Short mmCIF file of C-alpha atoms and ligand atoms in Angstrom, two decimals:
data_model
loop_
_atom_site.label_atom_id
_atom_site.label_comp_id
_atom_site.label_asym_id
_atom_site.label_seq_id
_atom_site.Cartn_x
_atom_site.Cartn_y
_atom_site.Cartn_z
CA UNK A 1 -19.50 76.16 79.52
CA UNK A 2 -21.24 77.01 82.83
CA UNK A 3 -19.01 78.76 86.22
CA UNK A 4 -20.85 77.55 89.00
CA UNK A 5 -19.65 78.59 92.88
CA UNK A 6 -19.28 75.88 95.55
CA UNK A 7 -21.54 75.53 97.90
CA UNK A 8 -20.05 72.89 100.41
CA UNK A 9 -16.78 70.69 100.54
CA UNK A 10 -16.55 67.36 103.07
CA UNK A 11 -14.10 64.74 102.97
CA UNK A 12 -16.13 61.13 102.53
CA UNK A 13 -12.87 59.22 103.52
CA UNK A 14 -9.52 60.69 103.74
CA UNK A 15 -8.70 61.09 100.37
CA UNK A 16 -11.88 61.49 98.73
CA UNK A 17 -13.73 64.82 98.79
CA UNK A 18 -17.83 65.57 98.07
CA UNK A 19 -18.20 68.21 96.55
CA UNK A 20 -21.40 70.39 96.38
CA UNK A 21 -22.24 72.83 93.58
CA UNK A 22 -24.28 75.33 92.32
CA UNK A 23 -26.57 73.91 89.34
CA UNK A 24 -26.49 76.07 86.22
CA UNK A 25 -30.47 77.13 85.26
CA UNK A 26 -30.27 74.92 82.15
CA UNK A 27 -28.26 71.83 82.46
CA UNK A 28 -28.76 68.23 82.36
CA UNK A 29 -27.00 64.50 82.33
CA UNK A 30 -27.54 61.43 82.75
CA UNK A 31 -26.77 59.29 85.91
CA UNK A 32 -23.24 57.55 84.89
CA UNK A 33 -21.93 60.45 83.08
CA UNK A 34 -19.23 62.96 83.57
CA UNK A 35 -17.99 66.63 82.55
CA UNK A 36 -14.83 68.11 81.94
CA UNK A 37 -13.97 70.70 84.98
CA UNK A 38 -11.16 72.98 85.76
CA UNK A 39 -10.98 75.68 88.90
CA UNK A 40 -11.85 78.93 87.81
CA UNK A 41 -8.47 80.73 89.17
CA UNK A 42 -5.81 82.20 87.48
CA UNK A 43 -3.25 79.30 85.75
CA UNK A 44 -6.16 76.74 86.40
CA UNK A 45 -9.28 77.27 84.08
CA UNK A 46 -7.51 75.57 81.11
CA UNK A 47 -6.75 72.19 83.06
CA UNK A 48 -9.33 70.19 82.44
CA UNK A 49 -10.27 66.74 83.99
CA UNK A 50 -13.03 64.51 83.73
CA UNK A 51 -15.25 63.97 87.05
CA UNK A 52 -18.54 62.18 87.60
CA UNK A 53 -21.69 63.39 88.44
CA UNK A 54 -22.65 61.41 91.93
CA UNK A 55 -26.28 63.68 92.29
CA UNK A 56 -29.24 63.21 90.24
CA UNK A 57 -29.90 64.99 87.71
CA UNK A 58 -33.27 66.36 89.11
CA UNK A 59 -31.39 67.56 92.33
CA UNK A 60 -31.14 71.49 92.80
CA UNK A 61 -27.22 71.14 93.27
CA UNK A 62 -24.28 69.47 91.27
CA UNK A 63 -22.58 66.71 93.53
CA UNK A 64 -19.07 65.14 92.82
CA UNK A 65 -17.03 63.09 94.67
CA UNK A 66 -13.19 63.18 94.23
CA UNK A 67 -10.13 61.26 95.02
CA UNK A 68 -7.38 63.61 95.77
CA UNK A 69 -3.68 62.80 94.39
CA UNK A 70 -1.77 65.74 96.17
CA UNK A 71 1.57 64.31 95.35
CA UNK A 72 0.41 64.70 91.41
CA UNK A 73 0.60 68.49 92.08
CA UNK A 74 -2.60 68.83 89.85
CA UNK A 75 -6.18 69.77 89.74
CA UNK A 76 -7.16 67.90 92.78
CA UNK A 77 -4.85 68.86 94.87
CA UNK A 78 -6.15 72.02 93.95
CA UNK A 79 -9.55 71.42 94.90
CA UNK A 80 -8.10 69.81 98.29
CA UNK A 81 -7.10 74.20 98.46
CA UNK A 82 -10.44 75.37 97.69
CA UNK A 83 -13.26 77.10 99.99
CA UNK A 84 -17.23 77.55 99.43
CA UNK A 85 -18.07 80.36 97.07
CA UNK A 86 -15.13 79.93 94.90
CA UNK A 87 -15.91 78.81 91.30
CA UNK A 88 -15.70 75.39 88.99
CA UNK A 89 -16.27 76.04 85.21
CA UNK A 90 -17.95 73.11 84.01
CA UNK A 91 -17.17 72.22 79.86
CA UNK A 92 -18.37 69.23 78.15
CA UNK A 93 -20.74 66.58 79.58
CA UNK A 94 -20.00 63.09 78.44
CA UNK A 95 -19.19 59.33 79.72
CA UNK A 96 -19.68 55.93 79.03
CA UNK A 97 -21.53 54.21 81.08
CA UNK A 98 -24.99 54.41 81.48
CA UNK A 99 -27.70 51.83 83.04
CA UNK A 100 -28.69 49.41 80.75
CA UNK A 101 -30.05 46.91 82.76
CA UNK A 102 -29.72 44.95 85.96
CA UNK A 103 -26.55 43.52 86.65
CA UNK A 104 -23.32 43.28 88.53
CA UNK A 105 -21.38 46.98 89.18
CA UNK A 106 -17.49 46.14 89.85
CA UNK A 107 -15.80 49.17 90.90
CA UNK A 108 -12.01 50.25 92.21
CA UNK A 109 -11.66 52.98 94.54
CA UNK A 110 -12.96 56.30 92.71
CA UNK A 111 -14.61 53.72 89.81
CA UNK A 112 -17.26 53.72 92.29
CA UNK A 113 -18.47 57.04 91.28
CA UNK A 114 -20.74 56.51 88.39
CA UNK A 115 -22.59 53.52 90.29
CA UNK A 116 -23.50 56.19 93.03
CA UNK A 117 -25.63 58.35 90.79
CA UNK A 118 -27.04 55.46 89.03
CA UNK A 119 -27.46 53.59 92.33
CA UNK A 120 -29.44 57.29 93.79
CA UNK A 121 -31.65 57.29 90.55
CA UNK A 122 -32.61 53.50 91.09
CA UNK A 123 -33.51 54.32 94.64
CA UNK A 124 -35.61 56.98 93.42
CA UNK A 125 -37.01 54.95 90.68
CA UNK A 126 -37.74 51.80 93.18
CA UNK A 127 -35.84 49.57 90.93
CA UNK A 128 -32.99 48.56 92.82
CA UNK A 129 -33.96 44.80 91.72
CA UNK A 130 -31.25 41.95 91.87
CA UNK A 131 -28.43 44.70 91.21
CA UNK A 132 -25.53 43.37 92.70
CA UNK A 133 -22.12 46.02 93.63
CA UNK A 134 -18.81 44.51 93.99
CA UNK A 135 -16.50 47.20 95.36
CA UNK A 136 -12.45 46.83 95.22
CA UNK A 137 -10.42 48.98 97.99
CA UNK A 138 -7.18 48.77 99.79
CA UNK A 139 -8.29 49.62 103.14
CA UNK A 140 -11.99 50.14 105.19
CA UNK A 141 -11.40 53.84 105.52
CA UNK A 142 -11.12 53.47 101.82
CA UNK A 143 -14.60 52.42 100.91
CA UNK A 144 -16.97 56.08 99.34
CA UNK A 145 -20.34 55.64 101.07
CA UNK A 146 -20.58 52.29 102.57
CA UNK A 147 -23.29 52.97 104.77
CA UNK A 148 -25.36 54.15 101.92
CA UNK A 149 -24.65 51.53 99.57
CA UNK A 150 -25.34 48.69 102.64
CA UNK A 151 -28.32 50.44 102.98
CA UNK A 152 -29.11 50.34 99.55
CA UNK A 153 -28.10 47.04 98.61
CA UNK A 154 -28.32 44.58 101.61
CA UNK A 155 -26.06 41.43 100.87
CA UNK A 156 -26.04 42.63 97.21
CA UNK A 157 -23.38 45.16 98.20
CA UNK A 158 -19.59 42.70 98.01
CA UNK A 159 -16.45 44.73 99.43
CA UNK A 160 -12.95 43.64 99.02
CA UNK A 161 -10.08 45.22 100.73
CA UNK A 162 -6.37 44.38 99.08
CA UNK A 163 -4.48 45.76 102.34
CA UNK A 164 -6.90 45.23 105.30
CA UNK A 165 -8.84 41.97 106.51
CA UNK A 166 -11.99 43.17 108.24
CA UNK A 167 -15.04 41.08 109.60
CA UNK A 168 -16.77 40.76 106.38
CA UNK A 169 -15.11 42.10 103.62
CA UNK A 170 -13.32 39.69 101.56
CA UNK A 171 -9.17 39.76 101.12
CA UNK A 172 -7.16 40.36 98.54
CA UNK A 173 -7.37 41.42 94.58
CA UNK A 174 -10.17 40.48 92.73
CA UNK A 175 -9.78 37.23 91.13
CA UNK A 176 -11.80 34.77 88.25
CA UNK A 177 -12.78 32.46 91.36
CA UNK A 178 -13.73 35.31 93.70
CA UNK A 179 -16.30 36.69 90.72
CA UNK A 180 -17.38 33.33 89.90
CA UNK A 181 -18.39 32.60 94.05
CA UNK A 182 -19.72 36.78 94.47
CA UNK A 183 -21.42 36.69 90.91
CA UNK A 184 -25.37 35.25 91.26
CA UNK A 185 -26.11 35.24 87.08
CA UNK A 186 -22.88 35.54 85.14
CA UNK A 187 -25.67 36.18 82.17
CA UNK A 188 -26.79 39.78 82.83
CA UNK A 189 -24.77 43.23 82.26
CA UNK A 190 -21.20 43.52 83.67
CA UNK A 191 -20.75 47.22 84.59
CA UNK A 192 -17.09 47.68 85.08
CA UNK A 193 -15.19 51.24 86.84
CA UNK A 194 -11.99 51.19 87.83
CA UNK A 195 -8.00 52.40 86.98
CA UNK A 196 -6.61 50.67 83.95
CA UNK A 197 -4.52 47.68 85.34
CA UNK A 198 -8.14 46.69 87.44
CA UNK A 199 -9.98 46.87 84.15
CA UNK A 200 -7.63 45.04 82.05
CA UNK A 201 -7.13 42.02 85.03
CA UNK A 202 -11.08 41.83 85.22
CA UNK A 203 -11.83 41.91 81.73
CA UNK A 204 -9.78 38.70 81.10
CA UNK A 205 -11.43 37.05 84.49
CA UNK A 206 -14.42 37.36 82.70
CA UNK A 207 -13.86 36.19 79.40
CA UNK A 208 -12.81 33.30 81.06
CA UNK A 209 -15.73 32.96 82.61
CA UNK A 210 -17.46 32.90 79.76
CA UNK A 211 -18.72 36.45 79.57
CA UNK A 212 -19.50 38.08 75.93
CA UNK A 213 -17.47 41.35 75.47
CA UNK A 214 -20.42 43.26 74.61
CA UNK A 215 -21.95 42.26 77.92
CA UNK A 216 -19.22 44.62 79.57
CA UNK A 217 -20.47 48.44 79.93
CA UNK A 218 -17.18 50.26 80.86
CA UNK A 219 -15.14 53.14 81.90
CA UNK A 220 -11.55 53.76 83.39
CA UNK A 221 -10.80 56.42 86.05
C1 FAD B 301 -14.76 59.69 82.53
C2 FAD B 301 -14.00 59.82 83.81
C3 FAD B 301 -14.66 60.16 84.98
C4 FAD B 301 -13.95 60.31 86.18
N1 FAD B 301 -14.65 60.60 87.32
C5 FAD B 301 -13.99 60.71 88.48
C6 FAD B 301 -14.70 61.00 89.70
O1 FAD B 301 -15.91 61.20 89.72
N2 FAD B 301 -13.99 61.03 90.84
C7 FAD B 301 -12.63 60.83 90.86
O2 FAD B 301 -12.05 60.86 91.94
N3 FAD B 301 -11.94 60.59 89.73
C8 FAD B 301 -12.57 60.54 88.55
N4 FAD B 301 -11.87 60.33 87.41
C9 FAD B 301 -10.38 60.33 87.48
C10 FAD B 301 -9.90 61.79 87.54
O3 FAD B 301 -10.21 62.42 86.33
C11 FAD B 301 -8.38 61.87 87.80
O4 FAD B 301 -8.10 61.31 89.04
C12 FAD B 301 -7.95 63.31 87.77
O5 FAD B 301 -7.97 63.77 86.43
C13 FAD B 301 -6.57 63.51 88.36
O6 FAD B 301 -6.23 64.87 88.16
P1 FAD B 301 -4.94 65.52 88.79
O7 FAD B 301 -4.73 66.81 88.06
O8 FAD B 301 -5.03 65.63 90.27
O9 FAD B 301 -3.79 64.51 88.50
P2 FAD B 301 -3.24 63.99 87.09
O10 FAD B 301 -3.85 64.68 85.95
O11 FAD B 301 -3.27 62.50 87.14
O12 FAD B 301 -1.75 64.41 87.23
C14 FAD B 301 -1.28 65.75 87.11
C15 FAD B 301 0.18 65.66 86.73
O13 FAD B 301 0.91 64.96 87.77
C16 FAD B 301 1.84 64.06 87.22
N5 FAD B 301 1.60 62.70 87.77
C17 FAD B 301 0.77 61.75 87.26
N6 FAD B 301 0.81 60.64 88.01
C18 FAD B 301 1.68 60.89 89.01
C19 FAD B 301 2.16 60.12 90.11
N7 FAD B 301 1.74 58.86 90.32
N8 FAD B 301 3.04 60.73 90.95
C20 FAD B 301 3.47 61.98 90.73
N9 FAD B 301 3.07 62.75 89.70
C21 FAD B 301 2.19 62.21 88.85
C22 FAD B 301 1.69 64.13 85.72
O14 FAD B 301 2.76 64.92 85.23
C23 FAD B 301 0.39 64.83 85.47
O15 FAD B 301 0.39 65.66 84.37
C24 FAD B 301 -12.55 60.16 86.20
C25 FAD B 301 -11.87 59.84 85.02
C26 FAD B 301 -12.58 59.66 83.84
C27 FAD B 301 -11.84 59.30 82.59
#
């Protein structure tokens, strides 16, 4: 268990906060994984919830980047309260998705938030290859760091906006014939982040598509 004070707090759209904290001396993940973390104040140290690491690990700083649900009443509505040097207590480090490979990242909304560290470490690594990000959202205003991921990514980087039509974004939910058109090699690693109802619709896309099970890295938000 580390406490660790917070250096900066922006919003990145209008319901999604970065936040910027210190790095304990002797800590470590991987890109893709996530720790438990509650808000060192009185009645909130024991509520824990999982958030994603979107730094590196080699950066001098923890980064995380969080979709606030005030009407929830809970931890991140909380955070949506808090101000630099006030304290996180980070607890266990886990997750399940990790890169294993090129392939296509399909994220919802906050699902995006493993794909940014991993995206950061391939940048860093020059091995952004034929990695292709398809990214579900309801609205523009919506989409976490779509200048950075265009930048990234080039053509490789698909969005899809469920309550907005904008000049080249595709409309709508994600469907079996949207993946099969946005999809170059149904064959490599399906990496897969989103809430549960995304997951479950997607997952079924691609079976029918012909995709193995174990082909599909994934983790819900
Ligand atoms: C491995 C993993 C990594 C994750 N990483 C990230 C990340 O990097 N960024 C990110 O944004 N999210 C991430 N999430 C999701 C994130 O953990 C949740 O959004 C967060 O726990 C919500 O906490 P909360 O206390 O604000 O609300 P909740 O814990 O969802 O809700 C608090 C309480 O509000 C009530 N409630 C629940 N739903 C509603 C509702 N619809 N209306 C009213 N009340 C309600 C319930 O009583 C609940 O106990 C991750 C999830 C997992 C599993």
């Amino acid at each position: 268990m580390h406490i660790v004070k917070i250096k900066s707090i922006e919003h990145l759209t209008p319901d999604v906060l970065k936040i910027i904290a210190e790095r304990p001396p002797v800590f470590t993940f991987t890109p893709g994984q996530a720790a438990e973390i509650s808000i060192n104040k009185i009645s909130w140290r024991d509520e824990l919830r999982p958030f994603t690491f979107t730094c590196l690990p080699e950066n001098d700083y923890l980064e995380f980047s969080i979709k606030t649900y005030p009407a929830h009443h809970g931890v991140t509505n909380q955070l949506l309260q808090l101000r630099i040097g006030e304290e996180l207590i980070l607890h266990d480090v886990f997750g399940a998705i990790q890169y294993r490979g090129e392939g296509v990242f399909i994220a919802g909304g906050a699902g995006v938030t493993p794909f940014i560290s991993i995206f950061r470490y391939l940048k860093s690594k020059n091995e952004i290859g034929n990695n292709q990000l398809i990214f579900a959202n309801r609205t523009k205003a919506d989409i976490i760091l779509e200048q950075e991921f265009k930048k990234l990514l080039g053509n490789s980087f698909i969005n899809i906006l469920s309550k907005e039509k904008a000049d080249g974004d595709a409309y709508g939910y994600i469907t079996e014939e949207f993946l099969k058109t946005s999809i170059t090699d149904l064959r490599k690693k399906i990496y897969l982040c989103g809430p549960e109802p995304m997951m479950v619709a997607i997952e079924l896309q691609l079976e029918n598509l012909g995709v193995e099970t174990d082909a599909i890295i994934k983790e819900k938000v």
